[in-house]
Short mmCIF file of C-alpha atoms in Angstrom, two decimals:
data_model
loop_
_atom_site.label_atom_id
_atom_site.label_comp_id
_atom_site.label_asym_id
_atom_site.label_seq_id
_atom_site.Cartn_x
_atom_site.Cartn_y
_atom_site.Cartn_z
CA MET A 1 25.74 17.21 8.50
CA ALA A 2 23.81 15.57 11.32
CA VAL A 3 21.20 17.61 13.08
CA LYS A 4 21.41 17.51 16.85
CA GLY A 5 18.14 16.61 18.66
CA SER A 6 16.64 19.14 20.97
CA SER A 7 17.05 18.82 24.73
CA GLY A 8 13.23 18.54 25.03
CA ASP A 9 13.20 15.38 22.86
CA ASN A 10 15.96 13.86 24.98
CA ARG A 11 14.01 14.55 28.15
CA THR A 12 10.89 12.93 26.63
CA ARG A 13 12.79 9.78 25.64
CA SER A 14 14.40 9.60 29.08
CA THR A 15 11.00 9.90 30.76
CA VAL A 16 9.53 7.12 28.56
CA THR A 17 12.51 4.84 29.23
CA LEU A 18 12.24 5.49 32.96
CA CYS A 19 8.51 4.67 32.94
CA ILE A 20 9.17 1.41 31.07
CA VAL A 21 11.87 0.37 33.55
CA ILE A 22 9.65 1.21 36.54
CA GLY A 23 6.73 -0.65 34.95
CA MET A 24 8.84 -3.76 34.36
CA CYS A 25 10.18 -3.65 37.93
CA CYS A 26 6.64 -3.44 39.31
CA PHE A 27 5.50 -6.30 37.06
CA PHE A 28 8.30 -8.66 38.13
CA TYR A 29 7.88 -7.68 41.79
CA ILE A 30 4.18 -8.56 41.65
CA LEU A 31 4.97 -11.77 39.75
CA GLY A 32 7.54 -12.79 42.35
CA ALA A 33 5.19 -11.99 45.23
CA TRP A 34 2.46 -14.06 43.58
CA GLN A 35 4.79 -17.02 43.12
CA LYS A 36 5.91 -16.87 46.75
CA SER A 37 2.43 -16.36 48.13
CA GLY A 38 1.51 -20.02 47.86
CA PHE A 39 -0.87 -19.46 44.96
CA GLY A 40 1.53 -20.26 42.11
CA LYS A 41 1.15 -22.88 39.44
CA GLY A 42 2.13 -25.76 41.70
CA ASP A 43 -0.63 -24.86 44.13
CA SER A 44 -3.21 -24.54 41.37
CA ILE A 45 -2.35 -28.10 40.37
CA ALA A 46 -2.81 -29.26 43.96
CA LEU A 47 -6.11 -27.40 44.21
CA GLU A 48 -7.31 -28.95 40.96
CA ILE A 49 -6.45 -32.43 42.27
CA THR A 50 -8.27 -31.60 45.51
CA LYS A 51 -11.36 -30.53 43.54
CA ARG A 52 -11.34 -33.87 41.76
CA THR A 53 -11.30 -35.78 45.03
CA ASP A 54 -14.71 -36.85 46.28
CA CYS A 55 -14.62 -36.05 49.98
CA ALA A 56 -17.93 -37.85 50.39
CA MET A 57 -16.11 -41.12 49.63
CA LEU A 58 -13.65 -40.80 52.52
CA PRO A 59 -15.54 -42.95 55.06
CA ASN A 60 -15.76 -45.74 52.45
CA LEU A 61 -12.21 -45.73 51.14
CA SER A 62 -10.94 -48.86 49.46
CA PHE A 63 -7.30 -49.32 50.35
CA ASP A 64 -6.57 -51.45 47.30
CA THR A 65 -4.53 -49.79 44.57
CA HIS A 66 -6.24 -49.24 41.23
CA HIS A 67 -3.36 -48.53 38.93
CA SER A 68 -4.19 -49.98 35.53
CA LYS A 69 -3.79 -49.10 31.90
CA GLU A 70 -7.52 -49.45 31.42
CA ALA A 71 -8.30 -46.62 33.86
CA SER A 72 -10.20 -43.94 32.03
CA SER A 73 -9.95 -40.21 32.62
CA ARG A 74 -13.54 -40.06 33.78
CA ASP A 75 -12.57 -42.20 36.82
CA LEU A 76 -10.64 -39.20 38.14
CA VAL A 77 -13.70 -36.98 38.24
CA SER A 78 -16.45 -37.45 40.83
CA PRO A 79 -19.27 -35.27 42.09
CA VAL A 80 -17.84 -32.84 44.61
CA LYS A 81 -19.23 -32.52 48.10
CA LYS A 82 -17.93 -29.37 49.74
CA PHE A 83 -17.13 -29.01 53.42
CA LYS A 84 -17.40 -25.59 55.02
CA PRO A 85 -14.57 -24.13 57.11
CA CYS A 86 -14.88 -24.56 60.88
CA PRO A 87 -15.26 -21.44 63.03
CA ASP A 88 -12.03 -19.54 63.71
CA HIS A 89 -11.74 -20.78 67.30
CA TYR A 90 -11.04 -24.27 65.91
CA THR A 91 -7.71 -23.12 64.47
CA ASP A 92 -5.77 -25.27 66.96
CA TYR A 93 -8.23 -28.14 67.10
CA THR A 94 -6.77 -31.58 66.42
CA PRO A 95 -9.24 -34.49 66.36
CA CYS A 96 -8.52 -37.06 69.08
CA GLN A 97 -6.30 -34.51 70.85
CA ASP A 98 -8.96 -32.08 72.05
CA GLN A 99 -7.81 -30.49 75.32
CA ASN A 100 -11.29 -30.23 76.84
CA ARG A 101 -11.85 -33.94 76.25
CA ALA A 102 -8.32 -34.86 77.40
CA MET A 103 -8.79 -33.36 80.86
CA LYS A 104 -11.60 -35.85 81.55
CA PHE A 105 -9.19 -38.81 81.44
CA PRO A 106 -6.92 -40.07 84.25
CA ARG A 107 -3.58 -38.34 84.65
CA GLU A 108 -1.79 -41.50 85.76
CA ASP A 109 0.80 -42.74 83.25
CA MET A 110 0.04 -39.80 80.93
CA ASN A 111 -3.27 -41.34 79.91
CA TYR A 112 -4.87 -37.93 79.44
CA ARG A 113 -2.16 -36.97 76.94
CA GLU A 114 -2.89 -39.97 74.76
CA ARG A 115 -5.15 -40.11 71.74
CA HIS A 116 -8.87 -40.05 72.66
CA CYS A 117 -11.24 -39.81 69.72
CA PRO A 118 -14.73 -38.29 70.03
CA PRO A 119 -17.87 -40.36 69.39
CA GLN A 120 -19.49 -40.14 65.98
CA LYS A 121 -21.99 -37.47 67.04
CA GLU A 122 -19.20 -35.13 68.18
CA LYS A 123 -16.98 -35.42 65.12
CA LEU A 124 -16.50 -32.29 63.08
CA HIS A 125 -17.45 -32.26 59.42
CA CYS A 126 -15.71 -29.03 58.55
CA LEU A 127 -12.24 -27.96 57.55
CA ILE A 128 -9.90 -26.63 60.23
CA PRO A 129 -8.95 -23.06 59.26
CA PRO A 130 -5.35 -21.86 59.27
CA PRO A 131 -4.33 -19.05 61.62
CA LYS A 132 -5.10 -15.57 60.31
CA GLY A 133 -2.28 -14.32 58.13
CA TYR A 134 -0.92 -17.81 57.42
CA VAL A 135 1.75 -17.69 54.71
CA ALA A 136 3.68 -20.26 52.70
CA PRO A 137 6.53 -21.64 54.86
CA PHE A 138 10.10 -20.81 53.98
CA PRO A 139 11.72 -23.34 51.64
CA TRP A 140 14.06 -25.95 53.08
CA PRO A 141 16.72 -25.59 54.45
CA LYS A 142 15.82 -22.04 55.57
CA SER A 143 12.65 -23.40 57.17
CA ARG A 144 14.75 -25.44 59.60
CA ASP A 145 15.81 -22.20 61.27
CA TYR A 146 12.90 -19.82 60.61
CA VAL A 147 9.11 -20.08 60.84
CA PRO A 148 6.71 -17.18 60.17
CA PHE A 149 5.11 -16.08 63.43
CA ALA A 150 1.66 -15.99 61.77
CA ASN A 151 1.85 -19.76 61.12
CA CYS A 152 2.34 -20.63 64.82
CA PRO A 153 1.33 -17.52 66.76
CA TYR A 154 2.40 -18.73 70.23
CA LYS A 155 5.17 -17.09 72.22
CA SER A 156 4.96 -19.17 75.41
CA LEU A 157 7.90 -21.42 74.51
CA THR A 158 10.12 -18.40 73.91
CA VAL A 159 9.54 -17.52 77.56
CA GLU A 160 9.46 -20.99 79.15
CA LYS A 161 12.56 -22.21 77.28
CA ALA A 162 14.35 -18.87 76.99
CA ILE A 163 17.56 -20.00 78.71
CA GLN A 164 17.58 -23.32 76.84
CA ASN A 165 17.83 -21.77 73.38
CA TRP A 166 14.92 -23.70 71.84
CA VAL A 167 13.20 -20.88 70.01
CA GLN A 168 13.44 -17.09 69.85
CA TYR A 169 10.91 -14.54 68.65
CA GLU A 170 12.39 -11.98 66.26
CA GLY A 171 10.06 -9.51 64.58
CA ASN A 172 7.59 -11.46 62.45
CA VAL A 173 9.43 -14.81 62.61
CA PHE A 174 10.50 -17.45 65.08
CA ARG A 175 14.16 -18.40 64.94
CA PHE A 176 15.32 -21.86 66.00
CA PRO A 177 19.00 -21.71 67.01
CA GLY A 178 19.24 -25.50 67.27
CA GLY A 179 19.65 -25.50 71.02
CA GLY A 180 18.07 -27.76 73.59
CA THR A 181 18.00 -28.45 77.30
CA GLN A 182 20.85 -30.96 77.01
CA PHE A 183 22.71 -29.36 74.12
CA PRO A 184 23.27 -25.68 74.96
CA GLN A 185 26.09 -25.54 72.37
CA GLY A 186 23.68 -26.60 69.66
CA ALA A 187 22.36 -29.81 68.18
CA ASP A 188 25.30 -30.16 65.78
CA LYS A 189 27.87 -30.35 68.57
CA TYR A 190 25.63 -32.74 70.48
CA ILE A 191 25.28 -35.03 67.45
CA ASP A 192 29.05 -34.93 66.98
CA GLN A 193 29.34 -36.44 70.47
CA LEU A 194 26.91 -39.20 69.50
CA ALA A 195 28.74 -39.83 66.23
CA SER A 196 31.97 -40.48 68.12
CA VAL A 197 30.32 -43.63 69.51
CA ILE A 198 27.44 -44.46 67.12
CA PRO A 199 28.16 -45.17 63.40
CA ILE A 200 26.04 -42.34 61.98
CA ALA A 201 28.26 -41.32 59.07
CA ASN A 202 28.37 -44.64 57.19
CA GLY A 203 24.62 -45.20 56.82
CA THR A 204 24.35 -47.88 59.52
CA VAL A 205 22.02 -45.59 61.44
CA ARG A 206 19.26 -44.27 59.20
CA THR A 207 16.00 -44.28 61.21
CA ALA A 208 15.77 -42.75 64.68
CA LEU A 209 13.07 -42.26 67.31
CA ASP A 210 13.09 -39.12 69.46
CA THR A 211 10.85 -39.45 72.52
CA GLY A 212 9.64 -36.17 74.00
CA CYS A 213 11.21 -34.19 71.15
CA GLY A 214 10.06 -30.64 71.97
CA VAL A 215 10.41 -28.67 68.72
CA ALA A 216 12.47 -31.53 67.20
CA SER A 217 15.79 -29.73 66.74
CA TRP A 218 17.67 -33.01 67.24
CA GLY A 219 15.79 -34.54 64.31
CA ALA A 220 16.18 -31.35 62.28
CA TYR A 221 19.98 -31.43 62.47
CA LEU A 222 20.18 -35.19 61.87
CA LEU A 223 18.63 -34.68 58.43
CA LYS A 224 21.81 -33.26 56.92
CA ARG A 225 23.57 -36.45 58.09
CA ASN A 226 21.06 -38.53 56.14
CA VAL A 227 19.32 -39.77 59.30
CA LEU A 228 15.52 -39.62 59.31
CA ALA A 229 14.05 -39.17 62.79
CA MET A 230 10.48 -39.85 63.85
CA SER A 231 10.02 -37.30 66.61
CA PHE A 232 7.05 -37.15 68.95
CA ALA A 233 5.87 -35.12 71.91
CA PRO A 234 2.53 -34.73 73.71
CA ARG A 235 0.18 -31.90 72.92
CA ASP A 236 0.58 -29.22 75.54
CA SER A 237 -2.30 -27.15 76.83
CA HIS A 238 -1.09 -24.03 74.98
CA GLU A 239 0.00 -25.57 71.66
CA ALA A 240 1.38 -28.69 70.03
CA GLN A 241 5.15 -28.29 70.04
CA VAL A 242 5.41 -30.63 67.09
CA GLN A 243 3.51 -28.09 65.00
CA PHE A 244 6.65 -25.97 65.13
CA ALA A 245 8.58 -29.02 63.91
CA LEU A 246 6.23 -29.59 60.99
CA GLU A 247 6.30 -25.95 60.03
CA ARG A 248 10.09 -26.25 60.02
CA GLY A 249 9.81 -29.17 57.59
CA VAL A 250 10.86 -31.80 60.15
CA PRO A 251 9.05 -35.16 60.63
CA ALA A 252 7.04 -35.20 63.88
CA VAL A 253 3.74 -36.42 65.33
CA ILE A 254 1.75 -35.82 68.48
CA GLY A 255 2.40 -38.75 70.78
CA VAL A 256 3.43 -39.88 74.23
CA LEU A 257 4.67 -42.95 76.06
CA GLY A 258 1.66 -43.59 78.27
CA THR A 259 -0.50 -46.69 78.47
CA ILE A 260 -0.78 -47.87 74.86
CA LYS A 261 1.91 -49.14 72.51
CA LEU A 262 3.63 -46.82 70.08
CA PRO A 263 2.11 -46.96 66.56
CA TYR A 264 5.30 -48.36 65.01
CA PRO A 265 6.27 -51.93 64.13
CA SER A 266 8.79 -54.00 66.05
CA ARG A 267 12.49 -53.80 65.11
CA ALA A 268 11.93 -50.51 63.26
CA PHE A 269 14.51 -47.99 64.46
CA ASP A 270 18.31 -47.98 64.30
CA MET A 271 18.49 -45.55 67.20
CA ALA A 272 16.20 -44.25 69.96
CA HIS A 273 16.86 -41.06 71.90
CA CYS A 274 15.70 -39.24 75.01
CA SER A 275 17.14 -35.84 75.86
CA ARG A 276 15.68 -34.93 79.25
CA CYS A 277 12.32 -36.14 77.98
CA LEU A 278 10.94 -36.56 81.54
CA ILE A 279 9.88 -40.19 80.96
CA PRO A 280 10.19 -42.32 84.14
CA TRP A 281 12.28 -45.03 82.48
CA GLY A 282 12.77 -47.05 85.64
CA GLY A 283 9.12 -46.91 86.68
CA ASN A 284 6.21 -49.30 86.11
CA GLY A 285 8.49 -52.31 86.03
CA GLY A 286 10.53 -50.90 83.14
CA ILE A 287 7.54 -50.91 80.80
CA TYR A 288 8.73 -47.87 78.81
CA MET A 289 12.21 -49.25 78.22
CA MET A 290 10.57 -52.52 77.14
CA GLU A 291 8.49 -50.63 74.59
CA VAL A 292 11.63 -48.94 73.26
CA ASP A 293 13.24 -52.38 73.08
CA ARG A 294 10.31 -53.61 70.98
CA VAL A 295 10.75 -50.91 68.33
CA LEU A 296 14.57 -50.94 68.44
CA ARG A 297 16.33 -53.06 65.82
CA PRO A 298 18.83 -55.71 67.01
CA GLY A 299 22.17 -53.91 67.08
CA GLY A 300 20.41 -50.56 67.52
CA TYR A 301 21.34 -47.85 70.02
CA TRP A 302 19.48 -46.17 72.88
CA VAL A 303 20.66 -42.74 74.04
CA LEU A 304 19.65 -41.29 77.41
CA SER A 305 20.78 -37.72 78.02
CA GLY A 306 20.02 -35.93 81.28
CA PRO A 307 18.76 -37.10 84.69
CA PRO A 308 19.74 -39.39 86.27
CA ILE A 309 22.94 -39.87 84.22
CA ASN A 310 26.00 -38.53 86.06
CA TRP A 311 23.84 -37.72 89.06
CA GLU A 312 26.91 -37.44 91.30
CA ALA A 313 27.90 -34.16 89.65
CA ASN A 314 24.47 -32.74 88.93
CA TYR A 315 22.11 -33.61 91.78
CA LYS A 316 22.15 -30.07 93.17
CA GLY A 317 21.25 -28.47 89.84
CA TRP A 318 18.49 -31.00 89.31
CA GLN A 319 17.17 -30.33 92.84
CA ARG A 320 16.99 -34.05 93.56
CA THR A 321 18.56 -36.09 96.37
CA LYS A 322 21.58 -38.29 95.74
CA LYS A 323 19.65 -41.27 97.04
CA ASP A 324 16.73 -40.86 94.64
CA LEU A 325 18.91 -40.27 91.59
CA GLU A 326 21.24 -43.16 92.39
CA ALA A 327 18.28 -45.51 92.83
CA GLU A 328 16.79 -44.29 89.53
CA GLN A 329 19.98 -44.90 87.56
CA ASN A 330 20.52 -48.29 89.18
CA LYS A 331 17.01 -49.29 88.15
CA ILE A 332 17.64 -48.21 84.55
CA GLU A 333 20.91 -50.20 84.49
CA GLU A 334 19.10 -53.24 85.87
CA ILE A 335 16.35 -53.11 83.22
CA ALA A 336 18.90 -52.52 80.45
CA GLU A 337 20.73 -55.69 81.52
CA LEU A 338 17.45 -57.60 81.54
CA LEU A 339 16.81 -56.39 77.98
CA CYS A 340 20.31 -57.48 76.91
CA TRP A 341 21.46 -53.95 76.16
CA GLU A 342 25.21 -53.45 76.38
CA LYS A 343 26.34 -50.14 77.79
CA VAL A 344 28.90 -48.82 75.32
CA SER A 345 29.49 -45.30 76.63
CA GLN A 346 28.82 -42.87 79.43
CA LYS A 347 30.35 -39.43 79.17
CA GLY A 348 29.05 -36.46 81.10
CA GLU A 349 25.26 -36.56 81.18
CA MET A 350 24.99 -38.87 78.14
CA ALA A 351 24.78 -42.67 78.31
CA ILE A 352 24.52 -44.99 75.30
CA TRP A 353 23.39 -48.61 75.26
CA ARG A 354 23.37 -51.06 72.34
CA LYS A 355 20.79 -53.79 71.86
CA ARG A 356 22.43 -57.15 71.21
CA LEU A 357 22.15 -58.79 67.79
CA ASN A 358 20.23 -61.84 69.05
CA THR A 359 19.28 -63.77 72.16
CA GLU A 360 22.11 -66.27 71.64
CA SER A 361 24.59 -63.55 72.57
CA CYS A 362 22.57 -62.55 75.62
CA PRO A 363 23.70 -64.19 78.87
CA SER A 364 20.66 -63.12 80.91
CA ARG A 365 18.27 -64.73 78.42
CA GLN A 366 19.72 -68.22 78.86
CA ASP A 367 17.56 -68.57 81.95
CA GLU A 368 14.20 -67.49 80.58
CA SER A 369 12.57 -67.85 83.99
CA SER A 370 14.18 -64.53 84.90
CA VAL A 371 12.54 -62.75 81.98
CA GLN A 372 8.82 -62.20 81.39
CA MET A 373 8.33 -62.70 77.65
CA CYS A 374 5.29 -61.28 75.86
CA ASP A 375 2.70 -63.81 74.69
CA SER A 376 1.66 -61.95 71.55
CA THR A 377 2.31 -63.86 68.33
CA ASN A 378 2.39 -60.63 66.30
CA ALA A 379 4.68 -57.93 67.69
CA ASP A 380 3.45 -55.51 65.02
CA ASP A 381 -0.19 -55.69 66.13
CA VAL A 382 -0.04 -52.55 68.24
CA TRP A 383 -2.95 -50.29 67.34
CA TYR A 384 -4.64 -49.35 70.63
CA LYS A 385 -3.03 -52.30 72.39
CA LYS A 386 -2.02 -51.79 76.02
CA MET A 387 1.65 -51.78 76.90
CA GLU A 388 2.76 -54.69 79.08
CA ALA A 389 5.76 -55.18 81.33
CA CYS A 390 7.20 -57.95 79.20
CA VAL A 391 9.97 -58.39 76.65
CA THR A 392 8.99 -58.77 73.00
CA PRO A 393 10.59 -61.89 71.47
CA ILE A 394 12.84 -61.46 68.44
CA PRO A 395 13.34 -64.04 65.65
CA ASP A 396 15.58 -67.03 66.37
CA VAL A 397 19.01 -67.35 64.78
CA ASN A 398 21.21 -70.29 63.85
CA ASP A 399 24.50 -68.62 64.70
CA PRO A 400 25.59 -66.25 67.51
CA SER A 401 26.90 -63.77 64.91
CA GLU A 402 23.62 -63.66 62.97
CA VAL A 403 21.32 -60.62 63.25
CA ALA A 404 17.87 -61.54 64.53
CA GLY A 405 15.33 -60.82 61.80
CA GLY A 406 18.03 -60.41 59.16
CA ALA A 407 20.91 -58.02 58.52
CA ILE A 408 20.11 -54.69 56.88
CA LYS A 409 22.38 -52.88 54.44
CA PRO A 410 23.63 -49.36 55.17
CA PHE A 411 21.64 -46.52 53.67
CA PRO A 412 21.14 -45.77 50.78
CA SER A 413 21.76 -49.37 49.64
CA ARG A 414 18.87 -50.59 51.79
CA LEU A 415 16.39 -48.27 50.04
CA ASN A 416 15.85 -50.62 47.10
CA ALA A 417 17.26 -53.85 48.54
CA ILE A 418 14.75 -56.57 49.38
CA PRO A 419 13.71 -56.01 53.05
CA PRO A 420 14.52 -59.00 55.29
CA ARG A 421 10.86 -59.38 56.29
CA ILE A 422 10.02 -60.02 52.66
CA ALA A 423 13.15 -62.05 51.85
CA ASN A 424 12.48 -64.30 54.87
CA GLY A 425 8.77 -64.72 54.06
CA LEU A 426 7.55 -62.94 57.19
CA ILE A 427 4.90 -60.94 55.30
CA PRO A 428 2.21 -63.37 54.09
CA GLU A 429 1.58 -63.66 50.35
CA VAL A 430 4.39 -61.21 49.47
CA SER A 431 7.34 -62.45 47.46
CA SER A 432 10.62 -60.79 46.53
CA GLN A 433 9.40 -60.67 42.93
CA ALA A 434 6.21 -58.86 43.95
CA TYR A 435 8.27 -56.32 45.89
CA GLN A 436 10.59 -55.65 42.95
CA LYS A 437 7.63 -55.32 40.62
CA ASP A 438 6.07 -52.79 43.00
CA ASN A 439 9.32 -50.82 42.97
CA ARG A 440 9.40 -50.66 39.19
CA MET A 441 5.73 -49.68 39.08
CA TRP A 442 6.24 -46.74 41.46
CA LYS A 443 9.17 -45.40 39.49
CA LYS A 444 6.86 -45.23 36.46
CA HIS A 445 4.08 -43.63 38.51
CA VAL A 446 6.34 -40.93 39.94
CA LYS A 447 7.63 -40.18 36.45
CA ALA A 448 4.03 -39.76 35.30
CA TYR A 449 3.11 -37.65 38.36
CA SER A 450 6.06 -35.33 37.79
CA SER A 451 5.05 -34.83 34.17
CA VAL A 452 1.71 -33.46 35.44
CA ASN A 453 3.07 -31.64 38.48
CA LYS A 454 6.56 -30.43 37.58
CA TYR A 455 7.10 -29.21 41.15
CA LEU A 456 6.91 -32.70 42.69
CA LEU A 457 10.66 -33.43 42.65
CA THR A 458 11.93 -29.87 43.05
CA GLY A 459 11.53 -29.44 46.81
CA ARG A 460 8.39 -27.29 46.44
CA TYR A 461 6.66 -29.87 48.65
CA ARG A 462 8.63 -30.52 51.82
CA ASN A 463 6.17 -32.52 53.98
CA ILE A 464 4.43 -35.28 52.05
CA MET A 465 2.01 -37.94 53.27
CA ASP A 466 1.27 -41.23 51.52
CA MET A 467 -2.11 -42.32 52.87
CA ASN A 468 -1.76 -45.98 51.86
CA ALA A 469 1.96 -46.59 51.59
CA GLY A 470 2.15 -50.27 50.70
CA PHE A 471 5.87 -51.08 50.61
CA GLY A 472 6.88 -47.40 50.55
CA GLY A 473 7.50 -47.46 46.79
CA PHE A 474 6.33 -43.88 46.28
CA ALA A 475 8.59 -42.55 49.06
CA ALA A 476 11.56 -44.53 47.71
CA ALA A 477 11.01 -43.22 44.18
CA ILE A 478 11.13 -39.56 45.26
CA GLU A 479 13.66 -39.94 48.10
CA SER A 480 15.93 -36.90 48.38
CA PRO A 481 17.07 -34.36 51.00
CA LYS A 482 14.50 -31.95 49.54
CA SER A 483 11.46 -33.73 51.00
CA TRP A 484 10.29 -36.46 53.35
CA VAL A 485 7.29 -38.78 53.29
CA MET A 486 5.10 -39.94 56.15
CA ASN A 487 4.21 -43.47 55.04
CA VAL A 488 0.83 -44.37 56.52
CA VAL A 489 -0.28 -47.99 56.69
CA PRO A 490 -4.01 -48.25 57.48
CA THR A 491 -4.82 -50.54 60.39
CA ILE A 492 -7.47 -52.28 58.27
CA SER A 493 -4.96 -53.39 55.65
CA LYS A 494 -4.93 -57.13 55.02
CA ILE A 495 -1.18 -57.29 55.58
CA SER A 496 1.14 -55.14 57.68
CA THR A 497 3.91 -53.71 55.51
CA LEU A 498 5.19 -50.94 57.79
CA GLY A 499 8.04 -53.09 59.09
CA ALA A 500 9.36 -53.51 55.54
CA ILE A 501 9.06 -49.74 55.00
CA TYR A 502 11.33 -49.12 57.99
CA GLU A 503 13.78 -51.76 56.76
CA ARG A 504 14.13 -49.65 53.61
CA GLY A 505 15.28 -46.69 55.70
CA LEU A 506 11.95 -44.84 55.49
CA ILE A 507 9.58 -43.78 58.27
CA GLY A 508 5.86 -44.15 58.76
CA ILE A 509 3.01 -44.84 61.15
CA TYR A 510 -0.05 -47.02 61.60
CA HIS A 511 -3.35 -45.14 61.43
CA ASP A 512 -7.08 -45.73 61.53
CA TRP A 513 -8.56 -43.42 58.91
CA TYR A 514 -12.11 -44.01 60.10
CA ALA A 515 -11.55 -42.11 63.34
CA PRO A 516 -9.93 -38.76 62.61
CA ILE A 517 -9.85 -38.42 58.82
CA PHE A 518 -10.41 -34.68 59.08
CA ALA A 519 -7.35 -34.28 61.29
CA TRP A 520 -5.16 -34.84 58.27
CA ILE A 521 -7.40 -32.72 56.08
CA ALA A 522 -6.91 -29.99 58.67
CA LEU A 523 -3.14 -30.36 58.53
CA TYR A 524 -3.21 -30.28 54.75
CA LEU A 525 -5.34 -27.15 54.75
CA LYS A 526 -3.01 -25.43 57.20
CA GLY A 527 -0.05 -26.23 54.98
CA ILE A 528 1.71 -28.61 57.38
CA MET A 529 1.42 -31.48 54.93
CA ASN A 530 2.32 -29.83 51.63
CA LEU A 531 1.20 -32.71 49.45
CA THR A 532 -1.02 -35.70 50.12
CA ILE A 533 -0.88 -38.77 47.92
CA MET A 534 -4.12 -40.73 48.24
CA ILE A 535 -3.25 -43.93 46.44
CA THR A 536 -6.84 -45.03 45.96
CA MET A 537 -7.40 -41.89 43.93
CA SER A 538 -4.09 -41.97 42.04
CA GLN A 539 -4.39 -43.65 38.68
CA VAL A 540 -1.87 -43.51 35.86
#
């Protein structure tokens, strides 16, 4: 006959079981908090790689790749020179975009909003600290809509743009509803309007340029349609709006259409866009539209949304006279015709033009005396070059139906196809075979990287920068909706490959690492760039 246990024993066992359950709950809660804090295994790997990087070598970087089987493990380890954090008041400091320095430059043509780097004696040799309380950003796609307040502790936009639905402050986070000045119903509905005219869905449009992007909601919502937008806006006196974009996990840079050329190659973008970006398109002899024409691919689209389009119905709300707005739109139409852009749509406050495929199909170009053509023999030589009121020539064609510079496949086919610049021999000393070899090499490298850092392809790193991008092989090898890569081509490179990178459906920028190297270190430290691939240091 079984003996029944006492009620005291049962209570003891229940208490022990309860303690074990509570202990396990506490353990897994702490473990989860640690993993989400930004100090998990993936971050320890990144920190270890950072420790192995000799910061003292940065001013003397060699931009040649050193991938070889003979590379020994000791090549990865160098003496470490440590840089101290900058004082807390430098939290918002961006080299070459210092507000105190900017105010000393002329305000005409937005010159003071352009990039002005300090002399050597004024350069900082410290690491820009993150804001107090900075936390790991939300993972994508949640980050598109929410940013921790501690990461960008500025509420001014929530007041200034309150009725335009840009950003809202809710408790300890910012929420981005996807609204904008010209799309009060949201970016999705606005993009649907564009897609009714522009072939976005079939991969024809892959790369886009958003001028005066604000917090880059247009680019944020294009991402789910497989369109990669390079968004830029000037740094305001209170904060850089694009910092919100980067915290959201959206490509963006500080920039402005002012007096110098945009740091992108010619014939780069499938689409360019301005949504009430306040750029005087008809001014200065059409110089800004001519710069957009330079970076717009033959067959590409330009979207202008807002004043002066449909001025007849909106002049009162814009507080402008009919005469001024009519003259402004007429000037834009005149310059567009000069550039051989065909107006394909105007509906409400949105107008869309398309750049013709070549000059053979352009009636106004038959009499070249009416058009001031640029003299430059290299349309991609743009670093710190002044903008000119002239039209950038495009490659000649043999047939009116041929695309100047070469036809490009829809995305994703174009990602690994041979870029026309390489196929047509426009990049010196680079053959199709060399390009294909580079592609195969980077697939092997990424496989090796991911065996060391298992988080590389998981979406743990949203914003990635390749500091010496070559043909964009690294970005192509990891391409997915989970992350994006800023492909940087140094201005001192022997050959310019950025045009080929754009022809693959990737984005990037020219940069001079000798001027503001610590700007990017600052961004990396603040978490904006989650992972930096320094090719000169990467050896497999």
